[in-house]
């Protein structure tokens, strides 16, 4: 990533969009302190993750929630234990309190009745909701979403989008959504960035992005195969290679 100046206001839902390989997931890793920038710095709640010692970084990350692209549930743990995992990792809570907290979050995503299920018994949309409950179990100040709508049917996408908005407002949190789903993301985002080649090519409200003069941004938002992003990956001209092959074959004869 080069020359990226990105600001995420407290309490906002901010989308980061762009074609695959544009730097979106790299940005999430930088925010979480998993990667160290070669130049510049990343500030989260007034702290620079890469300059923190192990314990301080651990404490900062405990104030973040993460919803992974494919839910990343522990397959051998029940829905209840998947959601309870962060609480057990960070605190020693009495069983009664832990149970109330977990069931409260499962109720918030509509899956209190599925607490005893294993991940293999869940649909894709249900698994994503469990992952969302786990991401917010500790009432984080910042929630990171890595492709929250990927692989879901239209109904499940709508449910997840609604839950992201409701939970962000209820918790007073800040949300960063990395996604390719333009319609659903724009329906809940306050502000957005479009990345290409590791750079920001457009930013603004959803309406401002739709009106962006950037041809790259317009091609991404419209899904048009014709534009600055070529259909063909750069390669020697197929016609030239065919001529070369014919010439070689002629010499051999």
mmCIF file with all atom_site columns, C-alpha atoms in Angstrom, residues 4-197:
data_model
loop_
_atom_site.group_PDB
_atom_site.id
_atom_site.type_symbol
_atom_site.label_atom_id
_atom_site.label_alt_id
_atom_site.label_comp_id
_atom_site.label_asym_id
_atom_site.label_entity_id
_atom_site.label_seq_id
_atom_site.pdbx_PDB_ins_code
_atom_site.Cartn_x
_atom_site.Cartn_y
_atom_site.Cartn_z
_atom_site.occupancy
_atom_site.B_iso_or_equiv
_atom_site.pdbx_formal_charge
_atom_site.auth_seq_id
_atom_site.auth_comp_id
_atom_site.auth_asym_id
_atom_site.auth_atom_id
_atom_site.pdbx_PDB_model_num
ATOM 1   C CA . UNK A 1 4   ? -2.886  5.763   1.995  1.00 0.00 ? 4   UNK A CA 1
ATOM 2   C CA . UNK A 1 5   ? -4.339  8.429   4.310  1.00 0.00 ? 5   UNK A CA 1
ATOM 3   C CA . UNK A 1 6   ? -7.467  6.944   5.801  1.00 0.00 ? 6   UNK A CA 1
ATOM 4   C CA . UNK A 1 7   ? -9.456  8.214   8.779  1.00 0.00 ? 7   UNK A CA 1
ATOM 5   C CA . UNK A 1 8   ? -12.217 6.303   10.525 1.00 0.00 ? 8   UNK A CA 1
ATOM 6   C CA . UNK A 1 9   ? -14.453 8.441   12.771 1.00 0.00 ? 9   UNK A CA 1
ATOM 7   C CA . UNK A 1 10  ? -15.556 7.003   16.089 1.00 0.00 ? 10  UNK A CA 1
ATOM 8   C CA . UNK A 1 11  ? -19.046 5.504   15.905 1.00 0.00 ? 11  UNK A CA 1
ATOM 9   C CA . UNK A 1 12  ? -19.146 5.328   12.102 1.00 0.00 ? 12  UNK A CA 1
ATOM 10  C CA . UNK A 1 13  ? -19.549 2.388   9.737  1.00 0.00 ? 13  UNK A CA 1
ATOM 11  C CA . UNK A 1 14  ? -16.810 2.725   7.131  1.00 0.00 ? 14  UNK A CA 1
ATOM 12  C CA . UNK A 1 15  ? -16.520 0.518   4.065  1.00 0.00 ? 15  UNK A CA 1
ATOM 13  C CA . UNK A 1 16  ? -13.292 -0.392  2.297  1.00 0.00 ? 16  UNK A CA 1
ATOM 14  C CA . UNK A 1 17  ? -13.950 -1.739  -1.172 1.00 0.00 ? 17  UNK A CA 1
ATOM 15  C CA . UNK A 1 18  ? -12.065 -2.583  -4.314 1.00 0.00 ? 18  UNK A CA 1
ATOM 16  C CA . UNK A 1 19  ? -11.016 -5.430  -6.571 1.00 0.00 ? 19  UNK A CA 1
ATOM 17  C CA . UNK A 1 20  ? -9.202  -8.480  -5.218 1.00 0.00 ? 20  UNK A CA 1
ATOM 18  C CA . UNK A 1 21  ? -5.566  -7.797  -4.409 1.00 0.00 ? 21  UNK A CA 1
ATOM 19  C CA . UNK A 1 22  ? -6.154  -4.081  -3.898 1.00 0.00 ? 22  UNK A CA 1
ATOM 20  C CA . UNK A 1 23  ? -4.964  -4.031  -0.288 1.00 0.00 ? 23  UNK A CA 1
ATOM 21  C CA . UNK A 1 24  ? -8.223  -4.292  1.656  1.00 0.00 ? 24  UNK A CA 1
ATOM 22  C CA . UNK A 1 25  ? -7.345  -7.224  3.923  1.00 0.00 ? 25  UNK A CA 1
ATOM 23  C CA . UNK A 1 26  ? -3.826  -5.833  4.309  1.00 0.00 ? 26  UNK A CA 1
ATOM 24  C CA . UNK A 1 27  ? -5.444  -2.727  5.765  1.00 0.00 ? 27  UNK A CA 1
ATOM 25  C CA . UNK A 1 28  ? -7.323  -4.810  8.357  1.00 0.00 ? 28  UNK A CA 1
ATOM 26  C CA . UNK A 1 29  ? -4.064  -6.531  9.331  1.00 0.00 ? 29  UNK A CA 1
ATOM 27  C CA . UNK A 1 30  ? -2.385  -3.149  9.747  1.00 0.00 ? 30  UNK A CA 1
ATOM 28  C CA . UNK A 1 31  ? -5.194  -1.906  11.995 1.00 0.00 ? 31  UNK A CA 1
ATOM 29  C CA . UNK A 1 32  ? -4.997  -5.056  14.116 1.00 0.00 ? 32  UNK A CA 1
ATOM 30  C CA . UNK A 1 33  ? -1.225  -4.760  14.425 1.00 0.00 ? 33  UNK A CA 1
ATOM 31  C CA . UNK A 1 34  ? -0.592  -8.033  12.601 1.00 0.00 ? 34  UNK A CA 1
ATOM 32  C CA . UNK A 1 35  ? 1.511   -6.222  9.994  1.00 0.00 ? 35  UNK A CA 1
ATOM 33  C CA . UNK A 1 36  ? 4.020   -3.405  10.428 1.00 0.00 ? 36  UNK A CA 1
ATOM 34  C CA . UNK A 1 37  ? 4.008   -0.627  7.816  1.00 0.00 ? 37  UNK A CA 1
ATOM 35  C CA . UNK A 1 38  ? 7.374   0.017   6.166  1.00 0.00 ? 38  UNK A CA 1
ATOM 36  C CA . UNK A 1 39  ? 6.566   3.738   6.212  1.00 0.00 ? 39  UNK A CA 1
ATOM 37  C CA . UNK A 1 40  ? 3.963   5.859   7.941  1.00 0.00 ? 40  UNK A CA 1
ATOM 38  C CA . UNK A 1 41  ? 1.954   4.755   10.931 1.00 0.00 ? 41  UNK A CA 1
ATOM 39  C CA . UNK A 1 42  ? -1.402  3.363   11.982 1.00 0.00 ? 42  UNK A CA 1
ATOM 40  C CA . UNK A 1 43  ? -3.164  4.839   15.014 1.00 0.00 ? 43  UNK A CA 1
ATOM 41  C CA . UNK A 1 44  ? -5.997  3.052   16.821 1.00 0.00 ? 44  UNK A CA 1
ATOM 42  C CA . UNK A 1 45  ? -7.700  4.877   19.698 1.00 0.00 ? 45  UNK A CA 1
ATOM 43  C CA . UNK A 1 46  ? -4.636  7.072   20.095 1.00 0.00 ? 46  UNK A CA 1
ATOM 44  C CA . UNK A 1 47  ? -2.209  4.144   20.140 1.00 0.00 ? 47  UNK A CA 1
ATOM 45  C CA . UNK A 1 48  ? 0.163   2.801   17.510 1.00 0.00 ? 48  UNK A CA 1
ATOM 46  C CA . UNK A 1 49  ? -0.279  -1.009  17.571 1.00 0.00 ? 49  UNK A CA 1
ATOM 47  C CA . UNK A 1 50  ? 3.141   -1.851  16.144 1.00 0.00 ? 50  UNK A CA 1
ATOM 48  C CA . UNK A 1 51  ? 4.919   0.172   18.862 1.00 0.00 ? 51  UNK A CA 1
ATOM 49  C CA . UNK A 1 52  ? 3.131   -1.518  21.746 1.00 0.00 ? 52  UNK A CA 1
ATOM 50  C CA . UNK A 1 53  ? 4.693   -4.279  23.800 1.00 0.00 ? 53  UNK A CA 1
ATOM 51  C CA . UNK A 1 54  ? 3.063   -7.694  23.783 1.00 0.00 ? 54  UNK A CA 1
ATOM 52  C CA . UNK A 1 55  ? 0.831   -7.079  26.797 1.00 0.00 ? 55  UNK A CA 1
ATOM 53  C CA . UNK A 1 56  ? -0.307  -3.642  25.629 1.00 0.00 ? 56  UNK A CA 1
ATOM 54  C CA . UNK A 1 57  ? -1.094  -4.966  22.142 1.00 0.00 ? 57  UNK A CA 1
ATOM 55  C CA . UNK A 1 58  ? -3.026  -7.827  23.730 1.00 0.00 ? 58  UNK A CA 1
ATOM 56  C CA . UNK A 1 59  ? -5.088  -5.315  25.714 1.00 0.00 ? 59  UNK A CA 1
ATOM 57  C CA . UNK A 1 60  ? -5.745  -3.184  22.634 1.00 0.00 ? 60  UNK A CA 1
ATOM 58  C CA . UNK A 1 61  ? -6.852  -6.195  20.623 1.00 0.00 ? 61  UNK A CA 1
ATOM 59  C CA . UNK A 1 62  ? -9.212  -7.207  23.432 1.00 0.00 ? 62  UNK A CA 1
ATOM 60  C CA . UNK A 1 63  ? -11.127 -4.017  22.582 1.00 0.00 ? 63  UNK A CA 1
ATOM 61  C CA . UNK A 1 64  ? -11.507 -5.119  18.964 1.00 0.00 ? 64  UNK A CA 1
ATOM 62  C CA . UNK A 1 65  ? -13.900 -7.616  17.457 1.00 0.00 ? 65  UNK A CA 1
ATOM 63  C CA . UNK A 1 66  ? -13.242 -9.507  14.232 1.00 0.00 ? 66  UNK A CA 1
ATOM 64  C CA . UNK A 1 67  ? -15.632 -11.266 11.893 1.00 0.00 ? 67  UNK A CA 1
ATOM 65  C CA . UNK A 1 68  ? -13.592 -13.482 9.579  1.00 0.00 ? 68  UNK A CA 1
ATOM 66  C CA . UNK A 1 69  ? -14.393 -14.050 5.921  1.00 0.00 ? 69  UNK A CA 1
ATOM 67  C CA . UNK A 1 70  ? -15.629 -17.618 6.321  1.00 0.00 ? 70  UNK A CA 1
ATOM 68  C CA . UNK A 1 71  ? -16.753 -17.289 9.958  1.00 0.00 ? 71  UNK A CA 1
ATOM 69  C CA . UNK A 1 72  ? -13.758 -19.307 11.285 1.00 0.00 ? 72  UNK A CA 1
ATOM 70  C CA . UNK A 1 73  ? -15.773 -21.154 13.920 1.00 0.00 ? 73  UNK A CA 1
ATOM 71  C CA . UNK A 1 74  ? -14.095 -23.871 15.960 1.00 0.00 ? 74  UNK A CA 1
ATOM 72  C CA . UNK A 1 75  ? -15.579 -27.013 14.464 1.00 0.00 ? 75  UNK A CA 1
ATOM 73  C CA . UNK A 1 76  ? -15.330 -29.104 17.631 1.00 0.00 ? 76  UNK A CA 1
ATOM 74  C CA . UNK A 1 77  ? -17.001 -26.495 19.863 1.00 0.00 ? 77  UNK A CA 1
ATOM 75  C CA . UNK A 1 78  ? -20.709 -25.809 20.191 1.00 0.00 ? 78  UNK A CA 1
ATOM 76  C CA . UNK A 1 79  ? -22.250 -22.503 19.168 1.00 0.00 ? 79  UNK A CA 1
ATOM 77  C CA . UNK A 1 80  ? -22.326 -21.507 22.844 1.00 0.00 ? 80  UNK A CA 1
ATOM 78  C CA . UNK A 1 81  ? -18.646 -22.313 23.374 1.00 0.00 ? 81  UNK A CA 1
ATOM 79  C CA . UNK A 1 82  ? -17.607 -20.549 20.165 1.00 0.00 ? 82  UNK A CA 1
ATOM 80  C CA . UNK A 1 83  ? -19.231 -17.344 21.378 1.00 0.00 ? 83  UNK A CA 1
ATOM 81  C CA . UNK A 1 84  ? -17.926 -17.852 24.922 1.00 0.00 ? 84  UNK A CA 1
ATOM 82  C CA . UNK A 1 85  ? -14.338 -18.410 23.747 1.00 0.00 ? 85  UNK A CA 1
ATOM 83  C CA . UNK A 1 86  ? -13.127 -14.773 24.008 1.00 0.00 ? 86  UNK A CA 1
ATOM 84  C CA . UNK A 1 87  ? -14.658 -14.407 27.473 1.00 0.00 ? 87  UNK A CA 1
ATOM 85  C CA . UNK A 1 88  ? -12.977 -17.587 28.703 1.00 0.00 ? 88  UNK A CA 1
ATOM 86  C CA . UNK A 1 89  ? -9.696  -16.420 27.157 1.00 0.00 ? 89  UNK A CA 1
ATOM 87  C CA . UNK A 1 90  ? -9.682  -12.996 28.798 1.00 0.00 ? 90  UNK A CA 1
ATOM 88  C CA . UNK A 1 91  ? -11.653 -13.378 32.024 1.00 0.00 ? 91  UNK A CA 1
ATOM 89  C CA . UNK A 1 92  ? -12.474 -15.834 34.799 1.00 0.00 ? 92  UNK A CA 1
ATOM 90  C CA . UNK A 1 93  ? -16.213 -15.298 35.032 1.00 0.00 ? 93  UNK A CA 1
ATOM 91  C CA . UNK A 1 94  ? -18.685 -17.275 37.135 1.00 0.00 ? 94  UNK A CA 1
ATOM 92  C CA . UNK A 1 95  ? -20.585 -19.749 34.959 1.00 0.00 ? 95  UNK A CA 1
ATOM 93  C CA . UNK A 1 96  ? -23.893 -17.991 35.555 1.00 0.00 ? 96  UNK A CA 1
ATOM 94  C CA . UNK A 1 97  ? -22.642 -14.611 34.373 1.00 0.00 ? 97  UNK A CA 1
ATOM 95  C CA . UNK A 1 98  ? -20.831 -16.115 31.378 1.00 0.00 ? 98  UNK A CA 1
ATOM 96  C CA . UNK A 1 99  ? -23.973 -17.976 30.363 1.00 0.00 ? 99  UNK A CA 1
ATOM 97  C CA . UNK A 1 100 ? -26.095 -14.815 30.547 1.00 0.00 ? 100 UNK A CA 1
ATOM 98  C CA . UNK A 1 101 ? -23.615 -12.829 28.462 1.00 0.00 ? 101 UNK A CA 1
ATOM 99  C CA . UNK A 1 102 ? -23.352 -15.494 25.761 1.00 0.00 ? 102 UNK A CA 1
ATOM 100 C CA . UNK A 1 103 ? -27.100 -16.089 25.531 1.00 0.00 ? 103 UNK A CA 1
ATOM 101 C CA . UNK A 1 104 ? -27.702 -12.341 25.396 1.00 0.00 ? 104 UNK A CA 1
ATOM 102 C CA . UNK A 1 105 ? -25.447 -12.002 22.346 1.00 0.00 ? 105 UNK A CA 1
ATOM 103 C CA . UNK A 1 106 ? -26.973 -15.087 20.712 1.00 0.00 ? 106 UNK A CA 1
ATOM 104 C CA . UNK A 1 107 ? -30.407 -13.568 21.306 1.00 0.00 ? 107 UNK A CA 1
ATOM 105 C CA . UNK A 1 108 ? -29.213 -10.383 19.602 1.00 0.00 ? 108 UNK A CA 1
ATOM 106 C CA . UNK A 1 109 ? -28.395 -12.335 16.424 1.00 0.00 ? 109 UNK A CA 1
ATOM 107 C CA . UNK A 1 110 ? -31.507 -14.519 16.662 1.00 0.00 ? 110 UNK A CA 1
ATOM 108 C CA . UNK A 1 111 ? -29.749 -17.783 17.526 1.00 0.00 ? 111 UNK A CA 1
ATOM 109 C CA . UNK A 1 112 ? -30.344 -18.322 21.231 1.00 0.00 ? 112 UNK A CA 1
ATOM 110 C CA . UNK A 1 113 ? -32.133 -21.559 20.332 1.00 0.00 ? 113 UNK A CA 1
ATOM 111 C CA . UNK A 1 114 ? -29.072 -22.860 18.466 1.00 0.00 ? 114 UNK A CA 1
ATOM 112 C CA . UNK A 1 115 ? -26.677 -22.586 21.420 1.00 0.00 ? 115 UNK A CA 1
ATOM 113 C CA . UNK A 1 116 ? -26.123 -26.344 21.583 1.00 0.00 ? 116 UNK A CA 1
ATOM 114 C CA . UNK A 1 117 ? -25.527 -26.876 17.865 1.00 0.00 ? 117 UNK A CA 1
ATOM 115 C CA . UNK A 1 118 ? -22.159 -27.681 16.328 1.00 0.00 ? 118 UNK A CA 1
ATOM 116 C CA . UNK A 1 119 ? -20.929 -25.592 13.370 1.00 0.00 ? 119 UNK A CA 1
ATOM 117 C CA . UNK A 1 120 ? -21.554 -28.522 10.995 1.00 0.00 ? 120 UNK A CA 1
ATOM 118 C CA . UNK A 1 121 ? -25.262 -28.282 11.836 1.00 0.00 ? 121 UNK A CA 1
ATOM 119 C CA . UNK A 1 122 ? -25.512 -24.627 10.815 1.00 0.00 ? 122 UNK A CA 1
ATOM 120 C CA . UNK A 1 123 ? -26.317 -23.033 7.483  1.00 0.00 ? 123 UNK A CA 1
ATOM 121 C CA . UNK A 1 124 ? -23.852 -20.521 6.086  1.00 0.00 ? 124 UNK A CA 1
ATOM 122 C CA . UNK A 1 125 ? -25.963 -17.603 7.250  1.00 0.00 ? 125 UNK A CA 1
ATOM 123 C CA . UNK A 1 126 ? -26.348 -19.042 10.746 1.00 0.00 ? 126 UNK A CA 1
ATOM 124 C CA . UNK A 1 127 ? -22.601 -19.647 11.019 1.00 0.00 ? 127 UNK A CA 1
ATOM 125 C CA . UNK A 1 128 ? -21.945 -16.020 10.050 1.00 0.00 ? 128 UNK A CA 1
ATOM 126 C CA . UNK A 1 129 ? -24.366 -14.840 12.732 1.00 0.00 ? 129 UNK A CA 1
ATOM 127 C CA . UNK A 1 130 ? -22.601 -16.978 15.341 1.00 0.00 ? 130 UNK A CA 1
ATOM 128 C CA . UNK A 1 131 ? -19.291 -15.453 14.241 1.00 0.00 ? 131 UNK A CA 1
ATOM 129 C CA . UNK A 1 132 ? -20.850 -12.009 14.604 1.00 0.00 ? 132 UNK A CA 1
ATOM 130 C CA . UNK A 1 133 ? -22.051 -12.808 18.130 1.00 0.00 ? 133 UNK A CA 1
ATOM 131 C CA . UNK A 1 134 ? -18.510 -13.921 18.993 1.00 0.00 ? 134 UNK A CA 1
ATOM 132 C CA . UNK A 1 135 ? -17.051 -10.743 17.473 1.00 0.00 ? 135 UNK A CA 1
ATOM 133 C CA . UNK A 1 136 ? -19.174 -8.528  19.739 1.00 0.00 ? 136 UNK A CA 1
ATOM 134 C CA . UNK A 1 137 ? -19.227 -10.674 22.893 1.00 0.00 ? 137 UNK A CA 1
ATOM 135 C CA . UNK A 1 138 ? -16.821 -8.293  24.679 1.00 0.00 ? 138 UNK A CA 1
ATOM 136 C CA . UNK A 1 139 ? -18.604 -5.111  23.537 1.00 0.00 ? 139 UNK A CA 1
ATOM 137 C CA . UNK A 1 140 ? -15.644 -3.937  21.434 1.00 0.00 ? 140 UNK A CA 1
ATOM 138 C CA . UNK A 1 141 ? -14.940 -0.324  20.548 1.00 0.00 ? 141 UNK A CA 1
ATOM 139 C CA . UNK A 1 142 ? -13.872 -1.377  17.029 1.00 0.00 ? 142 UNK A CA 1
ATOM 140 C CA . UNK A 1 143 ? -15.282 -4.198  14.894 1.00 0.00 ? 143 UNK A CA 1
ATOM 141 C CA . UNK A 1 144 ? -13.464 -5.386  11.769 1.00 0.00 ? 144 UNK A CA 1
ATOM 142 C CA . UNK A 1 145 ? -15.418 -7.257  9.107  1.00 0.00 ? 145 UNK A CA 1
ATOM 143 C CA . UNK A 1 146 ? -13.532 -9.217  6.442  1.00 0.00 ? 146 UNK A CA 1
ATOM 144 C CA . UNK A 1 147 ? -15.991 -9.953  3.616  1.00 0.00 ? 147 UNK A CA 1
ATOM 145 C CA . UNK A 1 148 ? -19.035 -10.493 5.887  1.00 0.00 ? 148 UNK A CA 1
ATOM 146 C CA . UNK A 1 149 ? -21.392 -11.177 2.958  1.00 0.00 ? 149 UNK A CA 1
ATOM 147 C CA . UNK A 1 150 ? -19.267 -13.661 0.999  1.00 0.00 ? 150 UNK A CA 1
ATOM 148 C CA . UNK A 1 151 ? -20.971 -16.962 0.154  1.00 0.00 ? 151 UNK A CA 1
ATOM 149 C CA . UNK A 1 152 ? -24.360 -16.044 1.613  1.00 0.00 ? 152 UNK A CA 1
ATOM 150 C CA . UNK A 1 153 ? -27.798 -16.142 0.006  1.00 0.00 ? 153 UNK A CA 1
ATOM 151 C CA . UNK A 1 154 ? -29.667 -12.829 -0.471 1.00 0.00 ? 154 UNK A CA 1
ATOM 152 C CA . UNK A 1 155 ? -31.810 -13.260 2.656  1.00 0.00 ? 155 UNK A CA 1
ATOM 153 C CA . UNK A 1 156 ? -28.781 -14.020 4.836  1.00 0.00 ? 156 UNK A CA 1
ATOM 154 C CA . UNK A 1 157 ? -26.906 -11.056 3.356  1.00 0.00 ? 157 UNK A CA 1
ATOM 155 C CA . UNK A 1 158 ? -29.775 -8.768  4.301  1.00 0.00 ? 158 UNK A CA 1
ATOM 156 C CA . UNK A 1 159 ? -29.885 -10.192 7.830  1.00 0.00 ? 159 UNK A CA 1
ATOM 157 C CA . UNK A 1 160 ? -26.136 -9.750  8.359  1.00 0.00 ? 160 UNK A CA 1
ATOM 158 C CA . UNK A 1 161 ? -26.233 -6.181  7.032  1.00 0.00 ? 161 UNK A CA 1
ATOM 159 C CA . UNK A 1 162 ? -29.099 -5.319  9.381  1.00 0.00 ? 162 UNK A CA 1
ATOM 160 C CA . UNK A 1 163 ? -27.301 -6.888  12.348 1.00 0.00 ? 163 UNK A CA 1
ATOM 161 C CA . UNK A 1 164 ? -24.063 -5.023  11.602 1.00 0.00 ? 164 UNK A CA 1
ATOM 162 C CA . UNK A 1 165 ? -25.959 -1.727  11.651 1.00 0.00 ? 165 UNK A CA 1
ATOM 163 C CA . UNK A 1 166 ? -28.007 -2.551  14.763 1.00 0.00 ? 166 UNK A CA 1
ATOM 164 C CA . UNK A 1 167 ? -25.064 -3.836  16.783 1.00 0.00 ? 167 UNK A CA 1
ATOM 165 C CA . UNK A 1 168 ? -22.841 -0.926  15.800 1.00 0.00 ? 168 UNK A CA 1
ATOM 166 C CA . UNK A 1 169 ? -25.484 1.515   17.008 1.00 0.00 ? 169 UNK A CA 1
ATOM 167 C CA . UNK A 1 170 ? -26.347 -0.461  20.155 1.00 0.00 ? 170 UNK A CA 1
ATOM 168 C CA . UNK A 1 171 ? -22.710 -0.816  21.233 1.00 0.00 ? 171 UNK A CA 1
ATOM 169 C CA . UNK A 1 172 ? -21.632 2.660   20.183 1.00 0.00 ? 172 UNK A CA 1
ATOM 170 C CA . UNK A 1 173 ? -18.847 0.930   18.281 1.00 0.00 ? 173 UNK A CA 1
ATOM 171 C CA . UNK A 1 174 ? -16.893 1.788   15.150 1.00 0.00 ? 174 UNK A CA 1
ATOM 172 C CA . UNK A 1 175 ? -17.064 -0.664  12.243 1.00 0.00 ? 175 UNK A CA 1
ATOM 173 C CA . UNK A 1 176 ? -14.740 -1.210  9.287  1.00 0.00 ? 176 UNK A CA 1
ATOM 174 C CA . UNK A 1 177 ? -16.219 -3.398  6.553  1.00 0.00 ? 177 UNK A CA 1
ATOM 175 C CA . UNK A 1 178 ? -14.103 -4.922  3.802  1.00 0.00 ? 178 UNK A CA 1
ATOM 176 C CA . UNK A 1 179 ? -16.481 -6.157  1.130  1.00 0.00 ? 179 UNK A CA 1
ATOM 177 C CA . UNK A 1 180 ? -17.141 -6.593  -2.588 1.00 0.00 ? 180 UNK A CA 1
ATOM 178 C CA . UNK A 1 181 ? -20.915 -6.343  -2.087 1.00 0.00 ? 181 UNK A CA 1
ATOM 179 C CA . UNK A 1 182 ? -21.633 -2.794  -3.203 1.00 0.00 ? 182 UNK A CA 1
ATOM 180 C CA . UNK A 1 183 ? -25.405 -2.704  -2.629 1.00 0.00 ? 183 UNK A CA 1
ATOM 181 C CA . UNK A 1 184 ? -25.546 -4.115  0.892  1.00 0.00 ? 184 UNK A CA 1
ATOM 182 C CA . UNK A 1 185 ? -22.425 -2.326  2.075  1.00 0.00 ? 185 UNK A CA 1
ATOM 183 C CA . UNK A 1 186 ? -23.642 1.047   0.831  1.00 0.00 ? 186 UNK A CA 1
ATOM 184 C CA . UNK A 1 187 ? -27.014 0.462   2.497  1.00 0.00 ? 187 UNK A CA 1
ATOM 185 C CA . UNK A 1 188 ? -25.375 0.667   5.954  1.00 0.00 ? 188 UNK A CA 1
ATOM 186 C CA . UNK A 1 189 ? -22.086 2.548   5.455  1.00 0.00 ? 189 UNK A CA 1
ATOM 187 C CA . UNK A 1 190 ? -21.659 6.168   6.510  1.00 0.00 ? 190 UNK A CA 1
ATOM 188 C CA . UNK A 1 191 ? -18.481 6.632   4.496  1.00 0.00 ? 191 UNK A CA 1
ATOM 189 C CA . UNK A 1 192 ? -16.420 4.556   2.119  1.00 0.00 ? 192 UNK A CA 1
ATOM 190 C CA . UNK A 1 193 ? -13.056 4.137   0.452  1.00 0.00 ? 193 UNK A CA 1
ATOM 191 C CA . UNK A 1 194 ? -12.270 2.351   -2.804 1.00 0.00 ? 194 UNK A CA 1
ATOM 192 C CA . UNK A 1 195 ? -8.771  0.896   -3.150 1.00 0.00 ? 195 UNK A CA 1
ATOM 193 C CA . UNK A 1 196 ? -6.922  -0.149  -6.283 1.00 0.00 ? 196 UNK A CA 1
ATOM 194 C CA . UNK A 1 197 ? -3.293  -1.146  -6.524 1.00 0.00 ? 197 UNK A CA 1
#
